[in-house]
JSON list of C-alpha atoms in Angstrom, two decimals:
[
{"chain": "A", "resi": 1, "resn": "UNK", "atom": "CA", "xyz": [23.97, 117.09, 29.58]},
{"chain": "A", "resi": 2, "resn": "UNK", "atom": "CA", "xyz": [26.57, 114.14, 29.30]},
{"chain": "A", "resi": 3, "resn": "UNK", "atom": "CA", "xyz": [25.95, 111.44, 26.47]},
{"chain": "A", "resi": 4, "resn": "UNK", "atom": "CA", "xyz": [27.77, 108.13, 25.95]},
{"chain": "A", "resi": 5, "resn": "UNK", "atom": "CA", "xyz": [31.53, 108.40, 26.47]},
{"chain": "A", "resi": 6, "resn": "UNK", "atom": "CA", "xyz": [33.06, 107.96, 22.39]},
{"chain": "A", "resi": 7, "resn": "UNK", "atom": "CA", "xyz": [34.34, 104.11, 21.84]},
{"chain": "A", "resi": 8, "resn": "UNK", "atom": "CA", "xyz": [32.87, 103.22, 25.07]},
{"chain": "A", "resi": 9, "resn": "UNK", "atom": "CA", "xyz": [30.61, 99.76, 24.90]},
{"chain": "A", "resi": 10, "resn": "UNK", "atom": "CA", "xyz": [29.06, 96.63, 26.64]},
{"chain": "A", "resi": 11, "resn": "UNK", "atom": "CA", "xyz": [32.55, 94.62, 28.16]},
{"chain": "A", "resi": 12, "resn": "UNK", "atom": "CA", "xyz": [33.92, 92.35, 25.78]},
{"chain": "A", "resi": 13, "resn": "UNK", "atom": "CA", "xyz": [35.90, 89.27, 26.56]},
{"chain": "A", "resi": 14, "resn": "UNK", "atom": "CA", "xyz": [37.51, 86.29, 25.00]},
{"chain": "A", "resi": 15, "resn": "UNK", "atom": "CA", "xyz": [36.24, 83.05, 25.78]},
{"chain": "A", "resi": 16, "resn": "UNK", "atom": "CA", "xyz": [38.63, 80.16, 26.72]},
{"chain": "A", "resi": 17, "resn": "UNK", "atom": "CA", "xyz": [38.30, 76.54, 27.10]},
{"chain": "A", "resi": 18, "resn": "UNK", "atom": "CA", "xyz": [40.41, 72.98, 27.04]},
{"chain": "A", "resi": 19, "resn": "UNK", "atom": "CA", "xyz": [37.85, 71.05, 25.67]},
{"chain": "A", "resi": 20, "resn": "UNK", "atom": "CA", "xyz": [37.78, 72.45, 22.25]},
{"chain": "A", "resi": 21, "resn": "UNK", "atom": "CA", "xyz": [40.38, 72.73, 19.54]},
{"chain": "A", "resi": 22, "resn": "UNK", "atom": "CA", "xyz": [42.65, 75.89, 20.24]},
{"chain": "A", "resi": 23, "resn": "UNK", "atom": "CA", "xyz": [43.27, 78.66, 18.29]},
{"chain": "A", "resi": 24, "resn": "UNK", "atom": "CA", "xyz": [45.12, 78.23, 14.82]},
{"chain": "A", "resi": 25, "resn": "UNK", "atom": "CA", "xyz": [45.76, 81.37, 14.46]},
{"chain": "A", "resi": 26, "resn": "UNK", "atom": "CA", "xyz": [45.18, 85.12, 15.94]},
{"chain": "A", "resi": 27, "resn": "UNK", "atom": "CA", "xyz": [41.77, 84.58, 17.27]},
{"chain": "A", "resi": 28, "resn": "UNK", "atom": "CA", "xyz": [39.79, 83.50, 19.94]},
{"chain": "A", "resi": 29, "resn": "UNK", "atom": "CA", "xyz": [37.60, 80.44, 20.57]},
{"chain": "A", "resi": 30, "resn": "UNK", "atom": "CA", "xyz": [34.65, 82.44, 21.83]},
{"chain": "A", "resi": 31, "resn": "UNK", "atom": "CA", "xyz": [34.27, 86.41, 22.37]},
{"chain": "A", "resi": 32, "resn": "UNK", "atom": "CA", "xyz": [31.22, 87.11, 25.14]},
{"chain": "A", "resi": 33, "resn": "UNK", "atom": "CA", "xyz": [29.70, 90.34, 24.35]},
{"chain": "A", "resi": 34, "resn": "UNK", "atom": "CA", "xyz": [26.84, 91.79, 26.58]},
{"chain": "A", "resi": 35, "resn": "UNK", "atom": "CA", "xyz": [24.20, 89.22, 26.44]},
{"chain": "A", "resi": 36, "resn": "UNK", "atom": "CA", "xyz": [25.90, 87.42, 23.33]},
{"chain": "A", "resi": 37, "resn": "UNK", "atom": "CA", "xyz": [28.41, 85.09, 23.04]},
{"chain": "A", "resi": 38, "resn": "UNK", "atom": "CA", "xyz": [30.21, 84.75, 19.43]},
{"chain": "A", "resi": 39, "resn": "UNK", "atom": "CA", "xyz": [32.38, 81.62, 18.58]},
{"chain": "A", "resi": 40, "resn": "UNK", "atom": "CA", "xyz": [35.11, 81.35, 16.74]},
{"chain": "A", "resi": 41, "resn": "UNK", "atom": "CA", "xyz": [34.48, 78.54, 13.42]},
{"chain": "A", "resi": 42, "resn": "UNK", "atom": "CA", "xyz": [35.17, 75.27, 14.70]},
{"chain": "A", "resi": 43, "resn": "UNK", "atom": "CA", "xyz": [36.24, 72.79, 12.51]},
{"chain": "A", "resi": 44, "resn": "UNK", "atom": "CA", "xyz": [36.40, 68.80, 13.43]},
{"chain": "A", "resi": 45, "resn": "UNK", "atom": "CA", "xyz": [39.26, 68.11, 15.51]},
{"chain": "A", "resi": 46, "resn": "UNK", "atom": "CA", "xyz": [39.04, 66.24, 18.60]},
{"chain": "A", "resi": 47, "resn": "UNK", "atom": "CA", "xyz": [40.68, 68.82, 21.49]},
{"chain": "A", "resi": 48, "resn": "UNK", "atom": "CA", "xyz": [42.85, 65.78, 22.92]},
{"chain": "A", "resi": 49, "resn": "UNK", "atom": "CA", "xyz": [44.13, 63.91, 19.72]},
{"chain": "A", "resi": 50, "resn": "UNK", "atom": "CA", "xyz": [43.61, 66.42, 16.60]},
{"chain": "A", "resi": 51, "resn": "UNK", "atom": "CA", "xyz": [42.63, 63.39, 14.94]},
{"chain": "A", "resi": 52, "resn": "UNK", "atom": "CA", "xyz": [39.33, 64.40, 12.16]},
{"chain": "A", "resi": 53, "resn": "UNK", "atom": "CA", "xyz": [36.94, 61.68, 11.10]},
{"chain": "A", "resi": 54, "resn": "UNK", "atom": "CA", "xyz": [36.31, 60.63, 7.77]},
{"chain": "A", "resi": 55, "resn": "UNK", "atom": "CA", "xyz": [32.54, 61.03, 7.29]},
{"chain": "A", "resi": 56, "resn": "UNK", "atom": "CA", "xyz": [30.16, 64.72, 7.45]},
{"chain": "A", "resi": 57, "resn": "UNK", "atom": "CA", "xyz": [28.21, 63.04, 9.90]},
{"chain": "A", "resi": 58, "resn": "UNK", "atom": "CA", "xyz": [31.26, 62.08, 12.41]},
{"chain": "A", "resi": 59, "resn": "UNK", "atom": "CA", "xyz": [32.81, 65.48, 11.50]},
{"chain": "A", "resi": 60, "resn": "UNK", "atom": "CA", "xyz": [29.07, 67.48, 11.92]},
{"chain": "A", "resi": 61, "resn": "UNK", "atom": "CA", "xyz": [29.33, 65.83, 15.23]},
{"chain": "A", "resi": 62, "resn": "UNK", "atom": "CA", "xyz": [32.74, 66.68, 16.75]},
{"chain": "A", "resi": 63, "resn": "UNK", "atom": "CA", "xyz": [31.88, 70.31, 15.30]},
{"chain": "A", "resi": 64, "resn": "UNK", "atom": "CA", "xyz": [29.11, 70.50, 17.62]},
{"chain": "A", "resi": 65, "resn": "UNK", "atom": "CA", "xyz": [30.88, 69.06, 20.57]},
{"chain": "A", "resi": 66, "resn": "UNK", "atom": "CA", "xyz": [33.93, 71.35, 20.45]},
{"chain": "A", "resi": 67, "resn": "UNK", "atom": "CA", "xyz": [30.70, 74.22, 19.70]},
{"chain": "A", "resi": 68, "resn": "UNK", "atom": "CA", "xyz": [29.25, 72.80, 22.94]},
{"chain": "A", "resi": 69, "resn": "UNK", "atom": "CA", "xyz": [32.10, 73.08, 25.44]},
{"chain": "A", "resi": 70, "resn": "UNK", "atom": "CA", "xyz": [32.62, 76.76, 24.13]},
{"chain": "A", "resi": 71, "resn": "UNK", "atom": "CA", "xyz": [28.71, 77.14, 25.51]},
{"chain": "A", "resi": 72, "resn": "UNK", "atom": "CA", "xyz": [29.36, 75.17, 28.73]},
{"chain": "A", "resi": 73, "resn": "UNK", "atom": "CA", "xyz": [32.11, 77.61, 29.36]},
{"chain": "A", "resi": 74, "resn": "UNK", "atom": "CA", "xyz": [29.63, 80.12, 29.44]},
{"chain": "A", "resi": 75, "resn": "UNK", "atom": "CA", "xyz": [27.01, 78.68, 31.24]},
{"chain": "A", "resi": 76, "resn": "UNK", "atom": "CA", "xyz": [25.10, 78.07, 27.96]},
{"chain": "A", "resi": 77, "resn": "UNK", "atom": "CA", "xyz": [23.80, 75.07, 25.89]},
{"chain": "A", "resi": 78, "resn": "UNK", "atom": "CA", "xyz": [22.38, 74.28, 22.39]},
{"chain": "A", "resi": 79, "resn": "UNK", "atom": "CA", "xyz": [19.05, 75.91, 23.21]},
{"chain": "A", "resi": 80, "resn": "UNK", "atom": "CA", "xyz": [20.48, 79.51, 23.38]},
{"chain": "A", "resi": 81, "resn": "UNK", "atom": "CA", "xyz": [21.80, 79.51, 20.05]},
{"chain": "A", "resi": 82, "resn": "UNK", "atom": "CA", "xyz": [19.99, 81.95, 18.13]},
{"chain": "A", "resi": 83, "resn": "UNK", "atom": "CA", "xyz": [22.38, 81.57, 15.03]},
{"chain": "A", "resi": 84, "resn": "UNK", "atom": "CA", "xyz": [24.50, 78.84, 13.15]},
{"chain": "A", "resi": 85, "resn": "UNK", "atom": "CA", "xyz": [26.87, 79.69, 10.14]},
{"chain": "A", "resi": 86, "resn": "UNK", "atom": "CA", "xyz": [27.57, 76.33, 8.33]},
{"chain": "A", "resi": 87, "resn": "UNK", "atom": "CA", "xyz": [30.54, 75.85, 5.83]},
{"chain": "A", "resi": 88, "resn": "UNK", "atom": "CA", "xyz": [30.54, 72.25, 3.88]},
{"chain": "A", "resi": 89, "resn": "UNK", "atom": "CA", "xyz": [33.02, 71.32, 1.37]},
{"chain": "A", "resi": 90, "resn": "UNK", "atom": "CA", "xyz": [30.48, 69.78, -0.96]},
{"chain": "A", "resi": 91, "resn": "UNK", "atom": "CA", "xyz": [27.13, 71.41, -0.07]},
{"chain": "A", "resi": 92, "resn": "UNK", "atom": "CA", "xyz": [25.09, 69.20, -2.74]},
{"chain": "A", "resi": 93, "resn": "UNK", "atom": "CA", "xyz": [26.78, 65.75, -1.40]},
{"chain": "A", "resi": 94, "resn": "UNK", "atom": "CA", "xyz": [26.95, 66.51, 2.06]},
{"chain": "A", "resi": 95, "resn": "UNK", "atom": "CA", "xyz": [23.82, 68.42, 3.12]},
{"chain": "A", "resi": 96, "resn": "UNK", "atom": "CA", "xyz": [21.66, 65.39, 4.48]},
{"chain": "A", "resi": 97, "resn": "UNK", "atom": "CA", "xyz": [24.64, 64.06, 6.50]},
{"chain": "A", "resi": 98, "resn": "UNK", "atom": "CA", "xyz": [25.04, 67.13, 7.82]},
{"chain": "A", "resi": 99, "resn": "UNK", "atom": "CA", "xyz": [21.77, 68.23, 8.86]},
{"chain": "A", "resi": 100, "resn": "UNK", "atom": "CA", "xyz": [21.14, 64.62, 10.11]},
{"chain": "A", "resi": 101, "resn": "UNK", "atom": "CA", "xyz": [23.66, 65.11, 12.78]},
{"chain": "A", "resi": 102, "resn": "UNK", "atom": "CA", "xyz": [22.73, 69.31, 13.22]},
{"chain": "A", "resi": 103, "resn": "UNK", "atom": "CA", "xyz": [19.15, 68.08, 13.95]},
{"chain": "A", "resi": 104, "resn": "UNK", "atom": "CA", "xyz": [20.62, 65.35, 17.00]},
{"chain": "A", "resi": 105, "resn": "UNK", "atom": "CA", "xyz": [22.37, 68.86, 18.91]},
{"chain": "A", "resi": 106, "resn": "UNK", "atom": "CA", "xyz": [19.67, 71.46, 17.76]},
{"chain": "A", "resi": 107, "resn": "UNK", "atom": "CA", "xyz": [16.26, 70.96, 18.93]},
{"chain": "A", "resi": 108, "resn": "UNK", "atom": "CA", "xyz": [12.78, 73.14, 17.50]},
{"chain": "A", "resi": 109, "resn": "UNK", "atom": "CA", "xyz": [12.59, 75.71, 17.63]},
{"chain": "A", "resi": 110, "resn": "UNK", "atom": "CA", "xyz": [15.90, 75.62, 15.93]},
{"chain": "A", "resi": 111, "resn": "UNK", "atom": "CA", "xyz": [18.30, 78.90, 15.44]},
{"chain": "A", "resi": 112, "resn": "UNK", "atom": "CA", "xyz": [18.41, 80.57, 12.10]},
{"chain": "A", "resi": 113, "resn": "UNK", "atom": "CA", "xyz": [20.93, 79.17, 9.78]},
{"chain": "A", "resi": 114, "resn": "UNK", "atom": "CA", "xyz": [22.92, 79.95, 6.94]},
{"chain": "A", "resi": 115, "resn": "UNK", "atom": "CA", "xyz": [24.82, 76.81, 5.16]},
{"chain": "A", "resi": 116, "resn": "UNK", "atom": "CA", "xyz": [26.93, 77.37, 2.45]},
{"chain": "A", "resi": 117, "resn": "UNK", "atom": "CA", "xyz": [29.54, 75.49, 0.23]},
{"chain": "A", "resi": 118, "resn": "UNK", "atom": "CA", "xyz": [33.11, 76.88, 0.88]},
{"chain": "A", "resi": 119, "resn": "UNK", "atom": "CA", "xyz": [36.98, 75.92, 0.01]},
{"chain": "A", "resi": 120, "resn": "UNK", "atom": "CA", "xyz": [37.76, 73.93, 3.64]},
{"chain": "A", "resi": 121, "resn": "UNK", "atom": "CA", "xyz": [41.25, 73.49, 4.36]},
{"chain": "A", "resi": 122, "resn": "UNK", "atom": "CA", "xyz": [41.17, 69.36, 4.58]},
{"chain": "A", "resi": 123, "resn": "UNK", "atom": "CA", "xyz": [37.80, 69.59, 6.10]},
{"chain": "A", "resi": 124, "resn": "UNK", "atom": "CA", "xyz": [34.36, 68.30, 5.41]},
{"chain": "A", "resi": 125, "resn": "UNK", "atom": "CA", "xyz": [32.47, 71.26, 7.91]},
{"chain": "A", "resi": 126, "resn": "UNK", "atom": "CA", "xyz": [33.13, 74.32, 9.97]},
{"chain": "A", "resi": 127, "resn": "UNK", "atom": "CA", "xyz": [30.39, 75.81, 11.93]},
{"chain": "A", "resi": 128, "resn": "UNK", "atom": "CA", "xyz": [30.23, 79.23, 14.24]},
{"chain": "A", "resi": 129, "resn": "UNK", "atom": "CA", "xyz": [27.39, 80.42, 16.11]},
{"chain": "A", "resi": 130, "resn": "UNK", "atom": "CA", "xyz": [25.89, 83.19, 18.25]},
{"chain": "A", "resi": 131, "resn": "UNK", "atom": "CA", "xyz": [24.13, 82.38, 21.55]},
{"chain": "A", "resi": 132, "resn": "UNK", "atom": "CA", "xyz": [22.07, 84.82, 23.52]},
{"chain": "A", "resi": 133, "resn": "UNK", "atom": "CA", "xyz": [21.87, 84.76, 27.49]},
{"chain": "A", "resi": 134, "resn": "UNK", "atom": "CA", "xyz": [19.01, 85.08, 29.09]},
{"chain": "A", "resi": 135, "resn": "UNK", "atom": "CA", "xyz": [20.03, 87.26, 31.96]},
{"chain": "A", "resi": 136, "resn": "UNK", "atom": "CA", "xyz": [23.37, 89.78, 31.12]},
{"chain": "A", "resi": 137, "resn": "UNK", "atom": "CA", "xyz": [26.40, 88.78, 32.77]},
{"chain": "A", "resi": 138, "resn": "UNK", "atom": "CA", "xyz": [27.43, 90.40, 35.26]},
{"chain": "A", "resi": 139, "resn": "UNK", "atom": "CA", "xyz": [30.06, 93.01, 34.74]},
{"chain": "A", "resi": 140, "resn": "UNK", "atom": "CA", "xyz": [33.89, 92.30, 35.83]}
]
């Protein structure tokens, strides 16, 4: 009788695309995973200019448009997020903004979500999700 080989797993593979901020640092902007696909979190620079906006609301927005073209990538959208992990700078003061824009990208039923206050570097909001597709990928 043979049983899984040891370390073996669904394919994993990084996720790559021009119309959202690059990488900072050592990580990728999306990993796809089986039938998941895990982003990186995205803060609110615009891929072309870097330039951030000033407000949550502006920022919320870019957040989820650099979020978005991670999906597209993939073949996904908005509606196969199945969870959102939301950092704001000032939780209290911000929240409404926030959720104002979060609620104009995420339609019912919404994903889970987790929104906390964190220590941003020079940022109002950095979000990450986790979609799900609904047929596997096909393997390389």
């Amino acid at each position: 009788m043979t049983g899984p080989t040891p370390g073996a797993g669904p394919a994993r593979r990084a996720v790559v695309t021009g119309r959202a901020p690059a990488p900072a640092g050592a990580y990728s902007q999306g990993m796809a995973a089986g039938p998941y696909l895990f982003t990186s979190g995205f803060g609110p620079q615009d891929p072309d200019t870097g330039a951030v906006a000033d407000t949550v609301e502006e920022q919320t927005a870019q957040v989820l448009r650099n979020l978005g073209a991670v999906l597209e990538a993939e073949g996904l959208g908005p509606q196969d997020v199945v969870k959102v992990t939301a950092h704001l700078q000032h939780l209290r003061r911000d929240f409404a903004a926030y959720d104002a824009a979060y609620r104009a990208f995420f339609t019912a039923p919404h994903p889970v979500r987790t929104t906390v206050g964190s220590d941003l570097m020079d940022i109002l909001v950095e979000i990450d999700v986790v979609a799900l597709r609904r047929e596997a990928p096909a393997l390389p």
